[in-house]
Short mmCIF file of C-alpha atoms in Angstrom, two decimals:
data_model
loop_
_atom_site.label_atom_id
_atom_site.label_comp_id
_atom_site.label_asym_id
_atom_site.label_seq_id
_atom_site.Cartn_x
_atom_site.Cartn_y
_atom_site.Cartn_z
CA MET Z 1 57.46 98.13 104.01
CA GLU Z 2 59.48 98.97 106.99
CA ARG Z 3 60.75 95.65 108.27
CA ASN Z 4 61.73 94.85 111.92
CA TYR Z 5 65.05 93.41 111.93
CA LEU Z 6 67.64 92.16 115.08
CA GLU Z 7 70.48 94.64 115.21
CA ILE Z 8 73.50 93.69 115.18
CA PRO Z 9 75.13 92.51 117.87
CA ASP Z 10 78.88 94.01 119.14
CA LEU Z 11 81.10 92.30 116.43
CA LEU Z 12 84.26 92.26 119.19
CA ASN Z 13 82.28 89.77 121.63
CA VAL Z 14 83.79 86.66 120.05
CA GLN Z 15 86.84 87.32 121.33
CA LEU Z 16 86.40 89.90 124.56
CA GLU Z 17 83.46 87.39 125.71
CA PRO Z 18 85.34 84.66 126.53
CA TYR Z 19 88.73 85.79 127.98
CA THR Z 20 86.96 87.63 130.43
CA LYS Z 21 85.40 84.24 131.42
CA PHE Z 22 88.23 82.23 131.07
CA LEU Z 23 90.72 85.13 133.64
CA GLN Z 24 87.72 85.76 135.98
CA LYS Z 25 90.28 88.80 137.30
CA ASP Z 26 87.50 91.11 138.83
CA VAL Z 27 85.30 88.39 140.55
CA GLU Z 28 86.03 87.62 143.96
CA PRO Z 29 87.82 84.58 144.91
CA GLU Z 30 85.34 82.87 146.39
CA LYS Z 31 82.80 83.51 143.78
CA ARG Z 32 84.68 82.12 141.41
CA THR Z 33 83.02 79.69 139.04
CA ASN Z 34 84.73 76.22 138.01
CA ILE Z 35 85.46 77.20 134.99
CA GLY Z 36 88.88 78.45 132.71
CA LEU Z 37 92.05 79.71 135.34
CA GLU Z 38 90.09 78.80 138.37
CA GLU Z 39 89.62 74.91 137.04
CA ILE Z 40 93.16 74.21 135.92
CA LEU Z 41 94.02 75.64 138.68
CA ARG Z 42 91.66 72.78 140.38
CA LYS Z 43 92.93 69.92 138.37
CA ILE Z 44 96.46 70.91 138.48
CA PHE Z 45 95.78 70.26 142.83
CA PRO Z 46 93.54 67.57 143.27
CA VAL Z 47 91.51 67.04 146.43
CA ILE Z 48 93.64 65.62 148.98
CA GLU Z 49 92.78 65.10 153.01
CA ILE Z 50 94.67 67.33 154.76
CA PHE Z 51 93.09 66.48 158.24
CA PRO Z 52 90.85 64.34 159.33
CA GLY Z 53 87.29 65.26 157.37
CA GLU Z 54 89.09 68.54 155.47
CA LYS Z 55 89.66 67.97 151.79
CA HIS Z 56 91.66 70.72 149.85
CA HIS Z 57 93.21 71.81 146.84
CA ALA Z 58 96.72 70.25 146.84
CA ILE Z 59 99.41 68.65 145.95
CA ALA Z 60 101.62 65.94 147.80
CA SER Z 61 104.77 65.07 147.96
CA ASP Z 62 105.77 61.15 147.01
CA ASP Z 63 106.04 60.24 150.19
CA GLY Z 64 103.26 62.18 151.56
CA SER Z 65 105.45 64.37 153.93
CA LEU Z 66 105.04 67.68 152.69
CA LEU Z 67 101.46 69.43 151.13
CA LEU Z 68 101.43 72.30 149.17
CA GLU Z 69 97.64 73.28 149.22
CA TYR Z 70 96.22 76.28 146.47
CA ILE Z 71 93.86 78.62 148.01
CA ASN Z 72 93.10 81.34 145.46
CA TYR Z 73 94.96 83.09 142.56
CA THR Z 74 94.90 87.20 142.02
CA ILE Z 75 95.07 89.37 138.54
CA GLU Z 76 97.11 92.50 139.42
CA ASP Z 77 95.90 95.43 137.57
CA PRO Z 78 98.89 96.51 134.59
CA VAL Z 79 101.67 99.02 135.46
CA GLU Z 80 102.02 100.33 132.51
CA THR Z 81 99.00 101.50 129.78
CA GLU Z 82 98.32 100.04 126.40
CA ARG Z 83 100.32 103.21 124.47
CA GLU Z 84 103.25 103.04 126.99
CA CYS Z 85 103.52 98.93 126.72
CA ILE Z 86 103.76 100.07 122.54
CA GLU Z 87 106.49 103.03 123.04
CA LYS Z 88 108.40 101.04 125.74
CA GLY Z 89 108.20 97.64 123.70
CA ILE Z 90 106.88 95.35 126.54
CA SER Z 91 103.45 93.00 126.80
CA TYR Z 92 100.22 94.14 128.72
CA GLY Z 93 99.42 92.26 131.47
CA GLY Z 94 98.92 91.77 134.59
CA ARG Z 95 100.72 89.83 136.94
CA PHE Z 96 99.79 86.44 138.14
CA LYS Z 97 100.01 85.33 141.72
CA VAL Z 98 98.40 82.42 143.67
CA LYS Z 99 97.98 81.94 147.04
CA PHE Z 100 99.59 78.47 148.68
CA ARG Z 101 99.84 77.32 152.09
CA LEU Z 102 102.54 74.78 152.82
CA TYR Z 103 102.25 71.92 155.45
CA LYS Z 104 104.62 69.55 156.76
CA ARG Z 105 103.21 65.84 157.88
CA ASN Z 106 104.60 62.91 160.10
CA LYS Z 107 105.14 59.99 158.55
CA ILE Z 108 105.09 57.69 161.24
CA THR Z 109 101.46 59.70 162.70
CA ASN Z 110 100.92 60.29 159.94
CA LYS Z 111 99.64 63.73 161.55
CA ILE Z 112 100.13 67.44 160.31
CA GLN Z 113 103.17 68.44 162.04
CA SER Z 114 103.60 72.28 161.10
CA VAL Z 115 101.57 74.88 159.27
CA ARG Z 116 103.39 77.30 157.11
CA GLU Z 117 101.26 80.87 157.12
CA HIS Z 118 99.74 81.47 153.44
CA GLN Z 119 101.95 83.37 150.71
CA ASP Z 120 101.58 84.62 147.62
CA VAL Z 121 104.04 83.45 145.05
CA TYR Z 122 104.33 85.55 141.92
CA LEU Z 123 104.45 83.14 139.12
CA GLY Z 124 104.54 85.25 136.14
CA TYR Z 125 102.71 87.72 133.46
CA ILE Z 126 99.45 86.66 132.42
CA PRO Z 127 98.92 88.90 128.64
CA LEU Z 128 95.35 90.71 129.38
CA MET Z 129 93.31 91.71 126.44
CA THR Z 130 93.08 95.06 125.22
CA GLU Z 131 88.83 96.82 125.03
CA ARG Z 132 89.57 96.16 121.26
CA GLY Z 133 89.84 92.30 121.74
CA THR Z 134 93.78 92.38 120.99
CA PHE Z 135 96.86 91.64 123.20
CA ILE Z 136 99.99 94.24 122.91
CA ILE Z 137 103.27 91.13 123.53
CA ASN Z 138 106.56 92.95 123.16
CA GLY Z 139 104.73 96.55 122.15
CA ILE Z 140 103.13 94.48 118.93
CA GLU Z 141 99.57 94.47 119.26
CA ARG Z 142 98.40 90.77 118.35
CA ALA Z 143 95.11 88.72 117.47
CA VAL Z 144 94.60 85.52 118.78
CA VAL Z 145 92.03 83.56 115.42
CA ASN Z 146 89.59 81.34 116.42
CA GLN Z 147 90.33 78.02 115.13
CA ILE Z 148 87.49 75.76 113.79
CA GLN Z 149 87.84 71.60 114.39
CA ARG Z 150 86.48 68.87 114.67
CA SER Z 151 84.61 68.38 118.31
CA PRO Z 152 85.78 65.72 119.87
CA GLY Z 153 82.78 62.47 120.28
CA VAL Z 154 82.14 59.49 118.31
CA TYR Z 155 81.42 59.18 114.91
CA PHE Z 156 80.21 56.30 112.50
CA LYS Z 157 81.59 56.62 108.45
CA GLU Z 158 80.17 54.49 105.57
CA GLU Z 159 83.01 54.29 102.54
CA GLU Z 160 83.14 52.11 99.80
CA ILE Z 161 86.35 49.75 99.26
CA TYR Z 162 86.85 47.49 96.49
CA GLY Z 163 82.66 48.32 95.51
CA GLN Z 164 82.01 47.17 98.81
CA THR Z 165 80.75 49.23 101.45
CA THR Z 166 81.76 49.73 104.91
CA TYR Z 167 80.97 51.01 108.25
CA SER Z 168 83.28 52.59 110.68
CA ALA Z 169 83.67 54.21 113.61
CA ARG Z 170 86.08 56.65 115.64
CA ILE Z 171 86.17 57.88 119.04
CA PHE Z 172 87.71 60.89 119.06
CA PRO Z 173 89.07 62.46 122.88
CA ALA Z 174 90.20 66.38 123.47
CA ARG Z 175 93.54 64.62 124.62
CA GLY Z 176 94.19 61.00 124.55
CA LEU Z 177 94.52 57.55 122.30
CA TRP Z 178 91.84 57.81 119.39
CA MET Z 179 89.98 54.54 119.09
CA GLU Z 180 88.82 53.20 115.82
CA PHE Z 181 86.27 50.05 115.12
CA HIS Z 182 86.70 49.27 111.98
CA PRO Z 183 85.42 45.47 109.90
CA GLU Z 184 88.27 43.76 107.72
CA SER Z 185 88.35 40.85 105.39
CA TYR Z 186 90.46 37.95 105.02
CA HIS Z 187 89.27 35.17 102.91
CA ASN Z 188 86.32 36.04 102.61
CA GLU Z 189 85.22 35.75 106.90
CA THR Z 190 84.93 39.74 107.53
CA TYR Z 191 86.26 39.73 111.25
CA LEU Z 192 85.77 43.36 113.37
CA TYR Z 193 89.04 44.83 114.86
CA VAL Z 194 89.61 48.06 116.90
CA TYR Z 195 92.06 50.31 115.93
CA PHE Z 196 94.64 52.05 119.16
CA GLY Z 197 96.40 54.80 117.04
CA LYS Z 198 98.10 52.44 114.10
CA LYS Z 199 98.11 49.49 116.45
CA LYS Z 200 95.81 47.00 116.28
CA VAL Z 201 93.20 43.99 118.60
CA TYR Z 202 90.36 41.85 118.01
CA VAL Z 203 87.40 44.05 119.07
CA THR Z 204 86.52 41.00 121.08
CA THR Z 205 90.17 41.36 123.05
CA PHE Z 206 89.26 44.52 123.96
CA LEU Z 207 85.73 43.30 125.23
CA LYS Z 208 87.28 40.60 127.42
CA ALA Z 209 90.03 42.93 128.41
CA LEU Z 210 86.63 44.57 130.26
CA GLY Z 211 85.55 42.02 131.83
CA TYR Z 212 83.11 40.10 129.90
CA SER Z 213 83.11 36.37 128.94
CA GLU Z 214 82.48 35.43 125.47
CA GLU Z 215 78.93 34.23 127.05
CA GLU Z 216 78.27 37.52 127.67
CA ILE Z 217 79.94 39.22 124.32
CA LEU Z 218 77.69 37.55 122.71
CA SER Z 219 74.46 38.21 124.77
CA LEU Z 220 75.24 42.05 124.67
CA PHE Z 221 75.36 42.18 120.74
CA TYR Z 222 72.47 39.80 120.39
CA THR Z 223 69.20 38.86 122.58
CA SER Z 224 71.29 35.98 124.07
CA SER Z 225 74.47 33.74 123.01
CA GLU Z 226 72.30 30.69 121.80
CA LYS Z 227 70.21 33.00 119.27
CA ALA Z 228 73.46 35.16 117.45
CA PRO Z 229 74.22 34.39 113.72
CA ALA Z 230 76.40 31.77 113.56
CA GLU Z 231 77.37 34.65 110.49
CA SER Z 232 77.51 37.23 112.49
CA ILE Z 233 80.97 38.98 112.89
CA ILE Z 234 80.74 38.75 116.45
CA ARG Z 235 80.71 35.67 116.61
CA ARG Z 236 83.60 34.62 113.76
CA THR Z 237 85.57 37.57 115.56
CA LEU Z 238 85.23 35.22 119.22
CA SER Z 239 86.77 31.98 116.76
CA ARG Z 240 89.90 33.85 115.95
CA ASP Z 241 90.62 34.99 119.35
CA LYS Z 242 89.69 31.54 120.97
CA ASP Z 243 93.60 31.72 122.96
CA ILE Z 244 92.50 34.44 125.28
CA LYS Z 245 90.47 33.12 128.27
CA THR Z 246 90.75 35.77 130.76
CA PRO Z 247 90.69 39.77 130.88
CA GLU Z 248 94.28 39.35 132.47
CA ASP Z 249 95.37 37.58 129.20
CA ALA Z 250 93.52 40.34 127.08
CA ILE Z 251 95.27 42.94 128.98
CA LYS Z 252 97.93 41.02 128.53
CA ARG Z 253 97.40 40.96 124.42
CA ILE Z 254 96.48 44.84 124.23
CA TYR Z 255 99.96 45.71 126.58
CA ILE Z 256 102.64 43.63 123.94
CA GLU Z 257 100.91 45.60 121.07
CA LEU Z 258 100.36 48.83 123.17
CA ARG Z 259 103.97 48.91 124.35
CA PRO Z 260 106.37 46.40 122.11
CA GLY Z 261 109.85 45.79 123.99
CA PHE Z 262 108.59 46.72 127.78
CA PRO Z 263 108.81 43.89 130.56
CA LEU Z 264 105.47 42.50 131.35
CA GLU Z 265 104.24 43.03 134.23
CA GLU Z 266 100.25 42.15 135.57
CA ARG Z 267 100.28 45.19 137.62
CA GLU Z 268 101.14 47.47 135.20
CA ALA Z 269 99.60 46.65 132.32
CA LYS Z 270 96.28 47.09 134.04
CA ASN Z 271 97.50 50.47 135.09
CA PHE Z 272 98.42 51.04 131.66
CA PHE Z 273 95.00 50.12 130.32
CA ARG Z 274 93.13 51.95 133.36
CA ARG Z 275 94.84 54.53 132.59
CA LEU Z 276 95.12 55.00 128.78
CA PHE Z 277 91.22 55.25 128.22
CA PHE Z 278 88.90 54.94 131.86
CA THR Z 279 91.07 57.97 134.05
CA SER Z 280 91.13 61.68 133.64
CA GLU Z 281 94.72 61.69 134.00
CA GLN Z 282 95.40 60.67 130.50
CA TYR Z 283 92.09 60.49 128.43
CA ASP Z 284 89.75 63.97 128.65
CA LEU Z 285 86.71 64.18 126.21
CA SER Z 286 85.73 67.19 127.26
CA PRO Z 287 81.92 68.52 127.57
CA ALA Z 288 81.23 68.70 124.06
CA GLY Z 289 82.24 65.35 123.20
CA ARG Z 290 80.83 64.22 126.52
CA MET Z 291 77.44 65.54 124.89
CA GLN Z 292 77.94 64.49 121.67
CA ILE Z 293 78.33 60.48 122.92
CA ASN Z 294 75.09 60.70 124.37
CA LYS Z 295 73.48 62.26 121.94
CA LYS Z 296 75.01 60.14 119.17
CA LEU Z 297 74.37 57.01 121.55
CA GLY Z 298 71.47 57.70 123.79
CA LEU Z 299 73.61 57.97 127.16
CA SER Z 300 73.25 60.27 129.93
CA LEU Z 301 76.79 59.74 131.33
CA THR Z 302 78.98 62.70 132.59
CA GLU Z 303 81.87 61.13 133.20
CA LEU Z 304 84.40 62.86 131.03
CA HIS Z 305 86.77 59.78 130.13
CA LEU Z 306 85.56 56.44 128.42
CA THR Z 307 83.15 53.96 130.30
CA PRO Z 308 82.28 50.14 129.27
CA ASP Z 309 78.79 51.50 128.36
CA ASP Z 310 80.56 53.89 125.27
CA ILE Z 311 82.06 50.85 124.33
CA ILE Z 312 79.51 48.94 123.51
CA LYS Z 313 77.04 51.40 123.04
CA THR Z 314 79.45 52.31 119.59
CA ILE Z 315 79.81 48.82 118.89
CA ARG Z 316 76.07 47.71 119.48
CA TYR Z 317 75.53 50.70 116.87
CA LEU Z 318 78.17 49.81 114.60
CA LEU Z 319 77.32 46.21 114.36
CA ASN Z 320 73.65 47.56 113.37
CA LEU Z 321 74.59 49.49 110.59
CA ILE Z 322 76.92 47.25 109.56
CA GLU Z 323 74.62 43.71 109.42
CA LYS Z 324 70.66 45.50 109.77
CA ASN Z 325 71.87 48.92 108.14
CA LYS Z 326 69.80 50.25 111.26
CA GLY Z 327 71.16 54.20 111.90
CA GLU Z 328 72.79 57.22 110.22
CA THR Z 329 76.15 57.82 109.31
CA ASP Z 330 77.95 60.99 110.38
CA ASP Z 331 78.59 64.59 107.98
CA ILE Z 332 81.78 65.31 109.19
CA ASP Z 333 81.63 68.88 107.20
CA HIS Z 334 78.97 69.77 109.15
CA LEU Z 335 78.38 72.41 111.72
CA GLY Z 336 77.17 70.27 114.37
CA ASN Z 337 79.56 67.90 114.26
CA LYS Z 338 82.66 70.86 114.61
CA ARG Z 339 83.50 73.28 117.52
CA VAL Z 340 85.13 77.05 117.46
CA ARG Z 341 88.43 77.09 120.19
CA THR Z 342 87.97 80.73 120.78
CA SER Z 343 91.34 82.68 121.76
CA ALA Z 344 90.33 81.68 125.52
CA GLU Z 345 90.29 78.36 124.78
CA LEU Z 346 93.78 78.31 122.92
CA VAL Z 347 95.65 80.16 125.79
CA LYS Z 348 93.69 78.16 128.33
CA GLU Z 349 95.32 74.71 126.91
CA HIS Z 350 98.63 76.45 126.93
CA VAL Z 351 98.31 78.10 130.54
CA TYR Z 352 97.42 74.23 131.44
CA GLU Z 353 100.07 72.81 129.99
CA GLY Z 354 102.33 75.45 132.29
CA LEU Z 355 101.00 74.86 135.42
CA MET Z 356 101.28 71.02 134.47
CA ARG Z 357 104.79 71.42 133.83
CA LEU Z 358 105.28 73.72 136.91
CA ALA Z 359 103.18 70.62 139.24
CA HIS Z 360 106.36 68.17 138.12
CA PHE Z 361 108.71 70.68 139.11
CA ILE Z 362 106.98 70.75 142.73
CA LYS Z 363 106.71 67.31 143.31
CA GLU Z 364 110.50 66.99 142.01
CA ARG Z 365 111.73 69.54 144.69
CA MET Z 366 109.67 68.42 147.01
CA ALA Z 367 111.66 65.32 146.75
CA ILE Z 368 115.44 66.32 147.23
CA ILE Z 369 113.97 69.46 149.60
CA ASP Z 370 116.02 69.13 153.20
CA LYS Z 371 112.72 68.80 155.15
CA SER Z 372 114.41 69.96 158.49
CA GLN Z 373 115.03 73.48 157.40
CA GLU Z 374 112.18 75.68 157.54
CA ILE Z 375 110.76 75.64 153.89
CA SER Z 376 108.06 77.81 152.32
CA PRO Z 377 106.02 77.31 148.85
CA GLN Z 378 108.75 80.18 146.88
CA ASP Z 379 111.17 77.63 147.64
CA ILE Z 380 109.42 74.11 145.56
CA LEU Z 381 108.27 76.93 143.60
CA ASN Z 382 110.18 77.99 139.93
CA SER Z 383 107.67 80.39 138.31
CA ARG Z 384 109.91 80.88 135.03
CA ILE Z 385 108.88 77.23 133.68
CA PHE Z 386 105.20 78.77 133.95
CA SER Z 387 106.18 81.83 132.21
CA THR Z 388 108.24 80.73 129.62
CA VAL Z 389 105.41 78.46 128.30
CA VAL Z 390 102.64 81.14 128.08
CA GLU Z 391 105.19 83.64 127.01
CA GLU Z 392 105.96 80.95 124.09
CA PHE Z 393 102.58 81.13 122.74
CA PHE Z 394 102.13 84.31 122.49
CA ALA Z 395 105.05 85.21 120.62
CA ARG Z 396 105.47 82.02 117.90
CA ASN Z 397 102.50 80.13 117.73
CA GLN Z 398 101.20 79.84 114.28
CA LEU Z 399 97.71 81.30 115.74
CA SER Z 400 98.71 84.10 117.79
CA GLN Z 401 99.14 86.88 114.60
CA PHE Z 402 100.79 89.79 114.23
CA LEU Z 403 97.16 91.95 113.48
CA ASP Z 404 96.55 93.33 110.50
CA GLN Z 405 96.18 96.93 110.85
CA ILE Z 406 95.53 98.25 107.19
CA ASN Z 407 92.21 99.79 107.56
CA PRO Z 408 89.62 99.33 110.76
CA LEU Z 409 87.57 96.51 108.87
CA ALA Z 410 90.38 94.69 108.17
CA GLU Z 411 91.02 94.81 111.85
CA LEU Z 412 87.88 93.69 112.54
CA THR Z 413 87.44 90.58 109.86
CA HIS Z 414 90.78 89.64 111.51
CA LYS Z 415 89.40 88.91 114.96
CA ARG Z 416 86.35 87.58 113.83
CA ARG Z 417 88.52 84.71 111.35
CA LEU Z 418 87.92 81.31 111.69
CA THR Z 419 90.73 79.06 110.50
CA ALA Z 420 90.58 75.30 110.27
CA VAL Z 421 94.68 75.19 110.22
CA GLY Z 422 97.63 75.58 112.64
CA GLU Z 423 97.95 72.72 115.82
CA GLY Z 424 95.26 70.21 115.78
CA GLY Z 425 93.94 71.36 112.68
CA VAL Z 426 94.46 70.33 109.11
CA LYS Z 427 98.49 69.32 109.08
CA GLU Z 428 99.39 69.89 105.81
CA ARG Z 429 97.28 72.34 102.79
CA LYS Z 430 97.79 70.08 100.10
CA ARG Z 431 96.16 67.22 102.04
CA ALA Z 432 92.93 69.21 103.16
CA GLY Z 433 89.91 67.46 100.54
CA PHE Z 434 87.81 69.90 98.40
CA GLU Z 435 85.02 68.54 100.99
CA ILE Z 436 86.72 70.29 104.04
CA ARG Z 437 87.08 73.69 102.26
CA ASP Z 438 83.25 73.23 100.58
CA VAL Z 439 80.24 75.74 101.03
CA HIS Z 440 78.05 73.25 103.70
CA TYR Z 441 74.22 74.10 103.81
CA THR Z 442 74.78 74.50 107.97
CA HIS Z 443 77.48 77.50 107.03
CA PHE Z 444 74.28 79.83 106.40
CA GLY Z 445 73.97 82.75 109.40
CA ARG Z 446 76.67 81.38 110.79
CA ILE Z 447 80.52 80.68 108.40
CA CYS Z 448 80.23 83.79 105.72
CA PRO Z 449 80.18 81.51 102.37
CA ILE Z 450 81.78 84.58 100.91
CA GLU Z 451 84.59 85.71 102.09
CA THR Z 452 87.72 83.31 102.06
CA PRO Z 453 91.49 83.93 100.83
CA GLU Z 454 92.52 82.86 97.62
CA GLY Z 455 94.82 79.87 96.64
CA ALA Z 456 96.59 77.45 99.01
CA ASN Z 457 94.06 78.38 101.74
CA VAL Z 458 90.46 78.79 100.00
CA GLY Z 459 87.91 77.40 102.54
CA LEU Z 460 90.42 77.20 105.57
CA ILE Z 461 89.71 80.20 106.64
CA ASN Z 462 86.27 81.71 107.21
CA SER Z 463 85.03 84.48 108.77
CA PHE Z 464 82.13 85.21 111.16
CA THR Z 465 78.52 86.16 109.55
CA VAL Z 466 77.64 89.25 111.13
CA TYR Z 467 74.74 87.04 114.05
CA ALA Z 468 76.85 84.41 114.30
CA THR Z 469 77.18 83.44 118.26
CA VAL Z 470 79.66 81.38 120.00
CA ASP Z 471 78.17 78.88 122.86
CA GLU Z 472 79.84 77.75 126.14
CA MET Z 473 80.74 74.26 124.66
CA GLY Z 474 82.03 75.56 121.42
CA PHE Z 475 79.46 75.27 118.73
CA ILE Z 476 78.56 77.88 116.06
CA ARG Z 477 74.69 79.67 117.21
CA THR Z 478 72.43 82.17 115.01
CA PRO Z 479 69.58 83.73 115.54
CA TYR Z 480 66.33 82.73 114.44
CA TYR Z 481 62.16 84.19 114.68
CA ARG Z 482 59.93 81.83 115.98
CA VAL Z 483 56.91 82.02 113.64
CA LYS Z 484 53.69 80.58 115.00
CA ASN Z 485 50.18 80.05 113.25
CA GLY Z 486 52.38 81.52 110.07
CA ARG Z 487 52.84 84.66 112.07
CA VAL Z 488 56.84 85.91 112.82
CA LEU Z 489 57.08 86.05 116.87
CA PHE Z 490 59.46 88.87 116.48
CA ASP Z 491 59.80 89.18 120.75
CA GLU Z 492 60.94 85.27 120.64
CA VAL Z 493 64.34 85.54 118.91
CA VAL Z 494 66.31 81.97 119.58
CA TYR Z 495 69.79 81.11 118.78
CA ILE Z 496 69.93 77.77 117.25
CA SER Z 497 72.89 75.39 116.53
CA ALA Z 498 73.84 73.74 113.39
CA ASP Z 499 72.52 70.30 114.50
CA GLU Z 500 69.46 71.44 116.31
CA GLU Z 501 68.38 73.01 113.26
CA ASP Z 502 68.03 70.09 111.07
CA ASN Z 503 64.95 69.14 113.78
CA PHE Z 504 63.41 72.45 112.51
CA VAL Z 505 61.60 74.00 108.61
CA VAL Z 506 63.11 77.56 108.32
CA ALA Z 507 61.98 79.99 105.86
CA PRO Z 508 64.61 82.25 104.41
CA PRO Z 509 64.39 85.85 105.81
CA ASP Z 510 63.58 87.97 102.55
CA VAL Z 511 60.51 86.09 102.72
CA LEU Z 512 57.36 89.06 102.65
CA TYR Z 513 55.60 89.36 105.95
CA ASN Z 514 53.36 92.67 107.37
CA SER Z 515 56.03 94.38 109.46
CA LYS Z 516 53.52 95.16 112.10
CA THR Z 517 51.30 91.82 112.89
CA GLY Z 518 54.17 89.12 111.52
CA GLN Z 519 51.81 87.52 109.36
CA ILE Z 520 53.60 86.05 105.97
CA ILE Z 521 51.88 87.09 103.42
CA SER Z 522 52.30 84.91 100.55
CA GLU Z 523 50.49 80.88 101.04
CA ILE Z 524 53.16 79.11 99.85
CA ILE Z 525 56.67 79.15 101.15
CA ARG Z 526 60.07 77.58 99.46
CA VAL Z 527 61.98 76.88 102.84
CA ARG Z 528 65.14 74.65 103.92
CA SER Z 529 64.47 71.69 106.20
CA LYS Z 530 66.81 68.54 106.99
CA GLY Z 531 69.43 67.51 105.26
CA GLY Z 532 69.64 71.55 103.72
CA GLU Z 533 67.33 70.16 101.13
CA PHE Z 534 64.56 72.59 99.83
CA THR Z 535 61.18 72.16 99.57
CA GLU Z 536 57.60 74.27 98.83
CA THR Z 537 55.37 74.42 102.48
CA PRO Z 538 52.36 75.71 103.42
CA ARG Z 539 53.11 79.30 105.55
CA ASP Z 540 51.53 77.26 108.87
CA GLU Z 541 54.09 74.90 109.17
CA ILE Z 542 57.34 76.95 108.97
CA GLN Z 543 58.30 77.13 112.64
CA LEU Z 544 61.43 79.87 112.08
CA ILE Z 545 62.37 82.58 110.16
CA GLY Z 546 65.91 84.31 109.61
CA VAL Z 547 66.47 87.94 111.36
CA SER Z 548 67.47 89.65 108.34
CA PRO Z 549 69.21 89.35 104.82
CA LYS Z 550 72.40 90.15 106.49
CA GLN Z 551 72.64 87.37 108.90
#
């Protein structure tokens, strides 16, 4: 019987599409969206007011007398062809030019004195991707491998310690200090601690630092402070925390814990605490992390840093697990909790680092340059700073690899590889346990369960399946046909992520159905439901079916 299978997509899209979006090379500067390279430049050059009521993306000197405004960027077409680059041993890339405008401001009147005509400043080469999904660096063809790692967000864990079940919660950011809430027992009394990296304080100290009084803390987690049970973990923790009376005391305690040996100043301690978790300077959840936290805790926030709401809801969820056994812990190996850093994202992180260093250099130059002379943007920039970081990534990073060119299939496999090792991933292969290497039920249609090397890397290096795609957040999706009343709807193809799939009843792609009408032939079908469990279900209850046995 002829079957309606979905066509195999372009297998190089996983490399080509994200990098094209990242560069926005052929998009007119005015029409560029706030993603990729444009997003980084706007982040490095924050919005500040130059003229009254007029805000622009710019960096100001410490005394405010010089302002460097970012206007837009261009990436020129490469001068040499790919073949010429390989023959001459040079890199295939475009000249990266950024348009800047420099303003001088009178410090006394606070008015703009002079405006330099905008100038294109050359910052270095940005490697371009060939249509084969590779980069040519110093005449050598290389592939940047996609990396899979734990998604930022909040995770609740259940573990056995000395025969007792304990629960803990962790908040992982994309950039910044991770935070863990952990109950610990001393002399049969349990207290709740918060760990910042390896340093710990009582949870109640942390809540007091956020401005809550003891009564407010109790009423946050119980109906009122009077109704909080005497044996409750929060009440017990408060009893150990009596010496902390004000938010200032709490902030000082945290500051001493995190920065031992530093002189204690109240203003500095407050700024340090605020910057640590509650501003985007040092803390970044990333859109994927914010989405995961919102979903788990039932919030609808948009900030990419932590808020007091996140902290309170996390503690409340943990207390429900500890005291009422209510709520669900997370499976860390579930693909709903893992995301892919595509080659474009890896390049983006290093471009951000290069531009960040450049911004520091600009500030330093602005401070020491003679402001009585004519100054142009070129005078306060040094292109080597940026280009060194980018070249370093492509030439030496563990994830930028010499392209496997044994045969076309080996080449294609290399570009679709997915690794758990490298920076931000598994540090030591010896310490990677069985769980992280194992095949998980969510791998179906997303990660190939068979293709993995033997030896130390088994299960840590994988490949995408034929139909797998990566969405904007970095989660892997796979296509399914919708099924309604036992009929397969061939014109309704939906791409589903692993955590969405848990809400559906999914039939395997080899179930027999009429290729013309889509009617499923068998009355009872063996299907996969939540948690990867296999059950037998009437055909009318099936919601999705795989698109091809190759899936």
